[in-house]
PDB file of C-alpha atoms in Angstrom:
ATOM      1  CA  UNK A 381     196.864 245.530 233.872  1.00 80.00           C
ATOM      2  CA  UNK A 382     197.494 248.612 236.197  1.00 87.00           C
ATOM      3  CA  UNK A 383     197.896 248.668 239.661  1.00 93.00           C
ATOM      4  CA  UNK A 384     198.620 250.225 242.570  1.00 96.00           C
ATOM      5  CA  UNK A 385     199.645 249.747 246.577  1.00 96.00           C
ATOM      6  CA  UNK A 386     199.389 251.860 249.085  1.00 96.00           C
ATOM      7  CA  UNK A 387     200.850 249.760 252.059  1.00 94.00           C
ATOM      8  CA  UNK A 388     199.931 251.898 254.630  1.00 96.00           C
ATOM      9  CA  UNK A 389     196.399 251.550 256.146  1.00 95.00           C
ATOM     10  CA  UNK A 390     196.219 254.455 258.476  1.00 97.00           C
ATOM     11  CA  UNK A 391     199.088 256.737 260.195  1.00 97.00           C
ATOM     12  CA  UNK A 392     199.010 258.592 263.237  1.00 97.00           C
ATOM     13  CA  UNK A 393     200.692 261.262 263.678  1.00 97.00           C
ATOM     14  CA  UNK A 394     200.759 264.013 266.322  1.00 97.00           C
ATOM     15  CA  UNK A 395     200.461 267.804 265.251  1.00 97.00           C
ATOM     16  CA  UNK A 396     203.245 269.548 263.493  1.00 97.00           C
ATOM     17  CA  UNK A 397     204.683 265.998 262.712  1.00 97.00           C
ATOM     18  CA  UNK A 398     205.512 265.534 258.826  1.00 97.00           C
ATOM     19  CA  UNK A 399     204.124 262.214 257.461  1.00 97.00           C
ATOM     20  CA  UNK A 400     204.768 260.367 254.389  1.00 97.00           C
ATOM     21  CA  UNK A 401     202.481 258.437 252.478  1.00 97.00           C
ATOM     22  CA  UNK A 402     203.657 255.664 249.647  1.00 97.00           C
ATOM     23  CA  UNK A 403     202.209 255.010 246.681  1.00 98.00           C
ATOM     24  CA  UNK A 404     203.551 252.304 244.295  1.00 98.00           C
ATOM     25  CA  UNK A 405     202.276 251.647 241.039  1.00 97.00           C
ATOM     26  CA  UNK A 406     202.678 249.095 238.291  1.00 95.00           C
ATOM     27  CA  UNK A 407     202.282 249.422 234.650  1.00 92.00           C
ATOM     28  CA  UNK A 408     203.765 247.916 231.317  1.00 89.00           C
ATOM     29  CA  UNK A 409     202.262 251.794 229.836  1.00 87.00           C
ATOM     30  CA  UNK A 410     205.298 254.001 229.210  1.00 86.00           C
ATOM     31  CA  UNK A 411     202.513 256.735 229.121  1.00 85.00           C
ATOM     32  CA  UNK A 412     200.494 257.862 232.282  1.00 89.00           C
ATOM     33  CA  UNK A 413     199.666 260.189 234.836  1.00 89.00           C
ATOM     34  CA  UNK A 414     199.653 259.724 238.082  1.00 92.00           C
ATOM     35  CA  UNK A 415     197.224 261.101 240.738  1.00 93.00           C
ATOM     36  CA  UNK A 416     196.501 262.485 244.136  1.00 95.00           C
ATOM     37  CA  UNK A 417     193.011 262.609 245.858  1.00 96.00           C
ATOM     38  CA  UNK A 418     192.039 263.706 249.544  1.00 96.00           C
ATOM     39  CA  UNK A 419     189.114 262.648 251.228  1.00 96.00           C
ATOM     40  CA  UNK A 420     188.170 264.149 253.871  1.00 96.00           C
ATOM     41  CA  UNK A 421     185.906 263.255 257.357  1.00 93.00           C
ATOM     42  CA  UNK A 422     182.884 264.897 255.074  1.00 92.00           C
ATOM     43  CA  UNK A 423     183.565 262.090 251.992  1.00 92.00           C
ATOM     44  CA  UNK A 424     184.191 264.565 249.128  1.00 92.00           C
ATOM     45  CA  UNK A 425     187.144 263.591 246.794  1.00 94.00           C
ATOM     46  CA  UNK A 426     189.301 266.421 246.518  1.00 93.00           C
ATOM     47  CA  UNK A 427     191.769 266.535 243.593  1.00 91.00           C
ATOM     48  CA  UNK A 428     195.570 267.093 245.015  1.00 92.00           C
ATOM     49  CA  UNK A 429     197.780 266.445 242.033  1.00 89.00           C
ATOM     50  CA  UNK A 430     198.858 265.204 238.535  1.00 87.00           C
ATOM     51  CA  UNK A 431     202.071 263.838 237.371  1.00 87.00           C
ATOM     52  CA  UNK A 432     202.557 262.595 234.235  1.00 85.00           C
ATOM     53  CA  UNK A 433     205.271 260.168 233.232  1.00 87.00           C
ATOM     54  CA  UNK A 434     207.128 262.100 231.187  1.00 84.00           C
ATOM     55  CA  UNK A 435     207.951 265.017 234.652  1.00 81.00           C
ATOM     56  CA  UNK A 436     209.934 263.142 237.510  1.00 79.00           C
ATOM     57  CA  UNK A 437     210.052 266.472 238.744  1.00 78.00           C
ATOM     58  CA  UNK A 438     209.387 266.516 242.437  1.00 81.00           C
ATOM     59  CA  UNK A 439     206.576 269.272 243.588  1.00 82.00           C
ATOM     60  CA  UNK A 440     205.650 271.142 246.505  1.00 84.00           C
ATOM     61  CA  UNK A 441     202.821 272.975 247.420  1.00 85.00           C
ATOM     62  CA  UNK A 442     202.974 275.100 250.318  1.00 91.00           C
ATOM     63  CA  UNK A 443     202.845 272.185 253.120  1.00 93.00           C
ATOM     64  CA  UNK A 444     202.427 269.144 250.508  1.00 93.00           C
ATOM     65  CA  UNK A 445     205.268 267.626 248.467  1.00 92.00           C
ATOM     66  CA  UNK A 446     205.669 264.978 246.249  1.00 91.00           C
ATOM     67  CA  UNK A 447     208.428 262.645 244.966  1.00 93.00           C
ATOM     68  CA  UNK A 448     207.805 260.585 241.692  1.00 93.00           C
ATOM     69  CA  UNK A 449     210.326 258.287 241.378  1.00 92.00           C
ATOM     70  CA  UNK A 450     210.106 256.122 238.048  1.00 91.00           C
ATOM     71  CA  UNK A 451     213.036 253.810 238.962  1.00 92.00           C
ATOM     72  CA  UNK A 452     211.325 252.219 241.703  1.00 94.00           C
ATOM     73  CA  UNK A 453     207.977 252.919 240.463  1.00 95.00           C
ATOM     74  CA  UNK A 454     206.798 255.034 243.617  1.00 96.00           C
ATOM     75  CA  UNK A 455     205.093 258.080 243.713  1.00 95.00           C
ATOM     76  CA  UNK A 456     205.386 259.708 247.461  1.00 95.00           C
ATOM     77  CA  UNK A 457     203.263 262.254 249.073  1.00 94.00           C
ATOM     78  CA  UNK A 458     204.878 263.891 252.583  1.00 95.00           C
ATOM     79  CA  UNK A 459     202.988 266.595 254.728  1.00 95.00           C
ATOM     80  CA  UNK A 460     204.744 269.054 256.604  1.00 96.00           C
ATOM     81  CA  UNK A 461     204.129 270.289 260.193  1.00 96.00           C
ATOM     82  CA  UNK A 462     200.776 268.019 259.943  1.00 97.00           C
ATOM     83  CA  UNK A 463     197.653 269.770 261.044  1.00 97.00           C
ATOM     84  CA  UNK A 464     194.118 268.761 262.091  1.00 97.00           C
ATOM     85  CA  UNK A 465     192.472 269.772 259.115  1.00 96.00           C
ATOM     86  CA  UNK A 466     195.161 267.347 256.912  1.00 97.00           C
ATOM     87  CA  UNK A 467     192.980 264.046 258.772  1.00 97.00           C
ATOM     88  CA  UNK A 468     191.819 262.343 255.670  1.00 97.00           C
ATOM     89  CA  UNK A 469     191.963 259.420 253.788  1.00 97.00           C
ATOM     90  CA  UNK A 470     194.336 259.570 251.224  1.00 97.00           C
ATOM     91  CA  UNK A 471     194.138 258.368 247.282  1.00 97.00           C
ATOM     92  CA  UNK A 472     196.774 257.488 244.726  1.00 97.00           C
ATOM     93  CA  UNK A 473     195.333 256.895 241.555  1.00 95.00           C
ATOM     94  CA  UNK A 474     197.020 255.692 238.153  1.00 93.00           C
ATOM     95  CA  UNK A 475     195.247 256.790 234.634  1.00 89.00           C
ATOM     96  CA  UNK A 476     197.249 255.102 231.628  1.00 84.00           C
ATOM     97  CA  UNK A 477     197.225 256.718 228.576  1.00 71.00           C
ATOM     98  CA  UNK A 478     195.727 254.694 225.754  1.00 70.00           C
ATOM     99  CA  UNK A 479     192.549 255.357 223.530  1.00 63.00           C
ATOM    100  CA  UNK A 480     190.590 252.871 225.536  1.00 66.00           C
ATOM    101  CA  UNK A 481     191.765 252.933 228.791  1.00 63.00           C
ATOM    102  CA  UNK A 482     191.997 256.834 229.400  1.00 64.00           C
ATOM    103  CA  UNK A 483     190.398 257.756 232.300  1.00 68.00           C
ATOM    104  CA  UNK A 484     190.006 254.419 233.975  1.00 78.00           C
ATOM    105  CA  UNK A 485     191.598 255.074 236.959  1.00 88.00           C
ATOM    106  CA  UNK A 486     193.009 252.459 239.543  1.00 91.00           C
ATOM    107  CA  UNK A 487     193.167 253.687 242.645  1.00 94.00           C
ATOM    108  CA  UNK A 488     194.994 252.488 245.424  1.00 95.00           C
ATOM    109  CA  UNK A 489     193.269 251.502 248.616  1.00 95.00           C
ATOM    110  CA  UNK A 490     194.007 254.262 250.338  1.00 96.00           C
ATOM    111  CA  UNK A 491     195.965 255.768 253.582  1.00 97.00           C
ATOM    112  CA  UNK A 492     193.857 257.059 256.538  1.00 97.00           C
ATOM    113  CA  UNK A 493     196.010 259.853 257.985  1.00 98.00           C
ATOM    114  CA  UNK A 494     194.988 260.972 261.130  1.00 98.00           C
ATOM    115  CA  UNK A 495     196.362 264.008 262.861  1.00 97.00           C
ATOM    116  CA  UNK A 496     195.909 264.629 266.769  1.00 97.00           C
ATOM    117  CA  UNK A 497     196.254 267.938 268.174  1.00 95.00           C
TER     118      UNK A 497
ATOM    119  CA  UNK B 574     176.086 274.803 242.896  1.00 64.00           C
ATOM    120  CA  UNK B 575     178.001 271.289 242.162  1.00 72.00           C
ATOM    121  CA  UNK B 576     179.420 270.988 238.612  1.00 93.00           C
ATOM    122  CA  UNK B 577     178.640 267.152 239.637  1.00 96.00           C
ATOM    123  CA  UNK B 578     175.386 266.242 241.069  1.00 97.00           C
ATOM    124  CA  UNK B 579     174.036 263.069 242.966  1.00 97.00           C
ATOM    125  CA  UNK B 580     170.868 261.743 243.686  1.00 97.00           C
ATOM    126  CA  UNK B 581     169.923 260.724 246.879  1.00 97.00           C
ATOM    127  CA  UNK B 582     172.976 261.313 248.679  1.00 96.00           C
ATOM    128  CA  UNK B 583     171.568 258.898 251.210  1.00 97.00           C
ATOM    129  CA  UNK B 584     169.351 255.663 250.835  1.00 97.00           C
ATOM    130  CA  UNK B 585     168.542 252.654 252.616  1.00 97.00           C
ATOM    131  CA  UNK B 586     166.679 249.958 251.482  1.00 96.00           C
ATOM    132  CA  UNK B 587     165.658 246.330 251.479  1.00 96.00           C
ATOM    133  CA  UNK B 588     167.205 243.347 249.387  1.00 97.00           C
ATOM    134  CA  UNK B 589     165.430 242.562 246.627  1.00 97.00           C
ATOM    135  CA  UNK B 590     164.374 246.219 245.651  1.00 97.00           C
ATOM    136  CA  UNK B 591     165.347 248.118 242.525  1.00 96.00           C
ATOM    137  CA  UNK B 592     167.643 251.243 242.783  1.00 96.00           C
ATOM    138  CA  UNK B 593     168.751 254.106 240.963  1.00 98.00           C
ATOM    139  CA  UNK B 594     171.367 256.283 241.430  1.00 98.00           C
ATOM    140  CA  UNK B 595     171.146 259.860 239.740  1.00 98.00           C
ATOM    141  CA  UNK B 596     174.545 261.775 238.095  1.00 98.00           C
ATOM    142  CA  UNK B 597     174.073 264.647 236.179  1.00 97.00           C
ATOM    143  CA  UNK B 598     176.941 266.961 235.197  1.00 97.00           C
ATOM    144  CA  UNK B 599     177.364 270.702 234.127  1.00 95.00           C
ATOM    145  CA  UNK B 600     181.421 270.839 233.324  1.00 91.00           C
ATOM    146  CA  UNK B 601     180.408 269.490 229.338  1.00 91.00           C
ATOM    147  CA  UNK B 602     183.181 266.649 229.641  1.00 90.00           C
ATOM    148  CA  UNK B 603     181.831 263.559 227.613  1.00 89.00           C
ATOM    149  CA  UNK B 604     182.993 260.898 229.626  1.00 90.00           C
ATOM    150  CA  UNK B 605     181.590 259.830 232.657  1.00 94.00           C
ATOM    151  CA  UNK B 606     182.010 256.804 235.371  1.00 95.00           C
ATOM    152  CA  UNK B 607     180.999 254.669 238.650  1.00 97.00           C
ATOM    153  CA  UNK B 608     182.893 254.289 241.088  1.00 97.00           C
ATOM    154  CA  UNK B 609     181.917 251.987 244.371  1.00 97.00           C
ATOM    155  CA  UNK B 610     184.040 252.952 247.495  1.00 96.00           C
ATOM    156  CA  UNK B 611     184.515 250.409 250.325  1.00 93.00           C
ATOM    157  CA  UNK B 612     186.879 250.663 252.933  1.00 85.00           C
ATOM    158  CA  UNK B 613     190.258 248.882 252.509  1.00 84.00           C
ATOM    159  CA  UNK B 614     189.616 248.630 249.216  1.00 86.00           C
ATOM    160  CA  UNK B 615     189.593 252.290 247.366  1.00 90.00           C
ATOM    161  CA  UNK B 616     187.187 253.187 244.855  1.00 94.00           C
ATOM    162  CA  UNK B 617     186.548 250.373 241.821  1.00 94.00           C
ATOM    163  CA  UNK B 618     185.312 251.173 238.762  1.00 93.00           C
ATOM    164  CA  UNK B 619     181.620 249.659 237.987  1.00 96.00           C
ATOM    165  CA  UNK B 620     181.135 251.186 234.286  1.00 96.00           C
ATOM    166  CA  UNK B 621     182.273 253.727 232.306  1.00 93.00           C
ATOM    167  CA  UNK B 622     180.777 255.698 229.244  1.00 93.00           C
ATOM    168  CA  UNK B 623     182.935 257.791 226.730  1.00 87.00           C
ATOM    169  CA  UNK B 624     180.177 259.185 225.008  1.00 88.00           C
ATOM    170  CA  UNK B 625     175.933 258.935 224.721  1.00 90.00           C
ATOM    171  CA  UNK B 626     176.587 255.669 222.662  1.00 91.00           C
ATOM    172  CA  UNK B 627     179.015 254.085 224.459  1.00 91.00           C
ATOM    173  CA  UNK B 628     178.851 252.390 227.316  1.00 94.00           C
ATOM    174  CA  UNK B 629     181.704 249.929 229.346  1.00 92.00           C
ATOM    175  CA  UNK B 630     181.595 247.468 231.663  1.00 94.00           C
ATOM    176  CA  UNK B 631     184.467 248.385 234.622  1.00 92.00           C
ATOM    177  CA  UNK B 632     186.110 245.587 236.836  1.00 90.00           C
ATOM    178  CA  UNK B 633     182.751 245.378 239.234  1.00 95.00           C
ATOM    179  CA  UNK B 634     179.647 245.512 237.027  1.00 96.00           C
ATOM    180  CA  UNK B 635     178.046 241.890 238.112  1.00 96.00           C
ATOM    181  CA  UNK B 636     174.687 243.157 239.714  1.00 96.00           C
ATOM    182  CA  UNK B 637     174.606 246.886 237.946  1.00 97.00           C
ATOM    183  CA  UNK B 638     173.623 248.558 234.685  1.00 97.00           C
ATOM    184  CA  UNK B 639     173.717 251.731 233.764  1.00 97.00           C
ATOM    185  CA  UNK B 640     171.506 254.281 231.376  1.00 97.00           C
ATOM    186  CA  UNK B 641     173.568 257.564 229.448  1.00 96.00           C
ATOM    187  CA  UNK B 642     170.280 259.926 228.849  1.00 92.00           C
ATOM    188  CA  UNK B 643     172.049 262.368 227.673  1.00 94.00           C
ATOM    189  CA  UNK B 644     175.790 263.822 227.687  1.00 93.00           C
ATOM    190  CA  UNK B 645     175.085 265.445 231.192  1.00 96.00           C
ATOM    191  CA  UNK B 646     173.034 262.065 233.108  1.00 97.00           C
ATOM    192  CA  UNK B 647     174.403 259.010 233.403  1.00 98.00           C
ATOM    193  CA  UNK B 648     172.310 256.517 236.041  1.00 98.00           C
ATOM    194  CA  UNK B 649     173.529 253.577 237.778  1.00 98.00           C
ATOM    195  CA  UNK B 650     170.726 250.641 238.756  1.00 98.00           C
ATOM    196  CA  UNK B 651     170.804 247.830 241.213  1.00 96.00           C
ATOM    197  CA  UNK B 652     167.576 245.498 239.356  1.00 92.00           C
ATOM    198  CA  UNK B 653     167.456 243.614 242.819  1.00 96.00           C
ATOM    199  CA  UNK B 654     169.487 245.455 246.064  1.00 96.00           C
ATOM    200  CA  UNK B 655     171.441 242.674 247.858  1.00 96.00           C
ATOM    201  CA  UNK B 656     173.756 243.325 251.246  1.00 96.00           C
ATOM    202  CA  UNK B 657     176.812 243.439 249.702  1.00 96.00           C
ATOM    203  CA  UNK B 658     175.831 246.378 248.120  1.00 97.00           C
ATOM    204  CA  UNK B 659     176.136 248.289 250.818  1.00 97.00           C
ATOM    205  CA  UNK B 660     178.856 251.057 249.915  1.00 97.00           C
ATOM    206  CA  UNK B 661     179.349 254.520 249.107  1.00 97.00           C
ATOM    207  CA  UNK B 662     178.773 255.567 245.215  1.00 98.00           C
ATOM    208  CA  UNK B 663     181.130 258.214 243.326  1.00 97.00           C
ATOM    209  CA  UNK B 664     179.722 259.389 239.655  1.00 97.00           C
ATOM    210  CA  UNK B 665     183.079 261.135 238.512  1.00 95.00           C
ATOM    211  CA  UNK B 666     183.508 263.061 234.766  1.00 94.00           C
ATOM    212  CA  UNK B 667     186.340 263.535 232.833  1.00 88.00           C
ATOM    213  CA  UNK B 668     187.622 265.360 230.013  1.00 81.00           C
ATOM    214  CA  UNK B 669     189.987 263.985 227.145  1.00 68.00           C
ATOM    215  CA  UNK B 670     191.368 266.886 225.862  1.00 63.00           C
ATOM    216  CA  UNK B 671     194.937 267.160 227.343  1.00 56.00           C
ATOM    217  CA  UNK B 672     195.574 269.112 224.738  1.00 54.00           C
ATOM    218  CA  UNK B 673     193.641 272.001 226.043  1.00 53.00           C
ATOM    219  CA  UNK B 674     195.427 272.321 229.574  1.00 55.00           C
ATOM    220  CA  UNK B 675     193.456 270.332 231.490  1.00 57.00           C
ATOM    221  CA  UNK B 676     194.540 267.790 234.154  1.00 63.00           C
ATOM    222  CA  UNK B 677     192.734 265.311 233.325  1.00 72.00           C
ATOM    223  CA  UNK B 678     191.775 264.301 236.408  1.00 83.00           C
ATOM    224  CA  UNK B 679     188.399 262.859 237.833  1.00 89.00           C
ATOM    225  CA  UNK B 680     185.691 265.142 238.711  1.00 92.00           C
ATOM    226  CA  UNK B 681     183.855 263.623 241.454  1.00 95.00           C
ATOM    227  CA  UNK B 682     180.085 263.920 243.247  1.00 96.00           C
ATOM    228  CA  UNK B 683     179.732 264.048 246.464  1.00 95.00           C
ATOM    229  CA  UNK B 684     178.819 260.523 246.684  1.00 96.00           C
ATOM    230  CA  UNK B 685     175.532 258.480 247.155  1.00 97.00           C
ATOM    231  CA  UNK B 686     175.436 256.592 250.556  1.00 96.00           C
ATOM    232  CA  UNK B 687     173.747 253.122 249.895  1.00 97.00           C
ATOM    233  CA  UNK B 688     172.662 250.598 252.817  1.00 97.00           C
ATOM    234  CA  UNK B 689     170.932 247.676 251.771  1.00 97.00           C
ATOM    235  CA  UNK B 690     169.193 245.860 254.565  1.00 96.00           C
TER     236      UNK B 690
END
């Protein structure tokens, strides 16, 4: 069975602050992608990321940056200089990849971020 | 236009009444799911379907059934509304091919507010 933990409930952070968010995952599947999904204050899921197991490559994107860690299982997302418009709740997902179980993603339970000017 | 569609976005009703939630999708992808979102918990999976003919029960599915029309609709029912009910409702598609680029990630509605009285 998959799962993952996203410890942090909610963070508050003040403007220009970075913030991290954790993700940790757990899986006996040596083959699976791992996912990031916004939702912001309107409720739309917005599709951040992909990592697959195979790419511990860390990424950034302008402002967003992520660590994938296999060793310890964790998948981290950290905004730079925070802004207004990153308040959202945040999603890490976990899709394994076998026949059956493609595209069942667990999801974690998610990390309110919110940003004050 | 949405590649993703819901219908209603928003409905309240009484227990005991019979539901339907609408999904229909333009993006061809032959696999499509329910999610139920309540806070603290992230989004669960309530079924899945791979293709017209196939349809899977997710970790949530006590109290729902769903109807694949066609490759593009996929319907989620409450037979008899009760309280605990009350959440928001993704429809989300995805596409298998890897092999063609693709991320593989979830393509989500906009979600289907449900209150049940």
């Amino acid at each position: 069975a998959q799962k993952v933990t996203q410890a942090q409930t909610e963070i508050s952070v003040v403007e220009k602050e970075d913030v991290t968010l954790d993700c940790v995952y757990e899986t006996r599947d040596t083959t699976y992608y791992l996912f990031w999904y916004k939702q912001p204050p309107s409720g739309e899921l917005v599709f951040l990321i992909r990592r697959n197991s195979f790419d511990e490559q860390n990424e950034i994107s302008g402002r967003y940056s992520w660590n994938f860690q296999k060793s310890t299982s964790s998948f981290n997302f950290t905004i730079t200089a925070s802004q207004v418009v990153d308040s959202a709740v945040y999603f890490c997902a976990l899709s394994v990849m076998t026949t059956d179980s493609w595209g069942k993603f667990q999801f974690g339970a998610g990390t309110q971020v919110v940003v004050t000017p | 236009d949405a590649d993703v569609t819901q219908t209603p976005r928003n409905r309240i009703t009484k227990t005991g009444k019979r539901i339907m939630l609408e999904c229909s999708q333009t993006k061809g992808h032959d696999r499509m799911y329910w999610y139920r979102q309540d806070p603290g918990l992230g989004l669960r999976l309530i079924y899945y379907s791979f293709d017209v003919k196939d349809i899977n029960k997710g970790e949530i599915s006590d109290g729902y059934s769903v109807s694949r029309q066609a490759q593009a609709k996929f319907s989620l029912s409450l037979e008899s509304a009760i309280p605990n009910q009350t959440a928001l409702y993704f429809c989300a598609t995805s596409d298998l091919k890897i092999r063609d680029g693709n991320t593989g990630e979830l393509f989500f509605g906009e979600g289907s507010r449900l209150t049940v009285l």
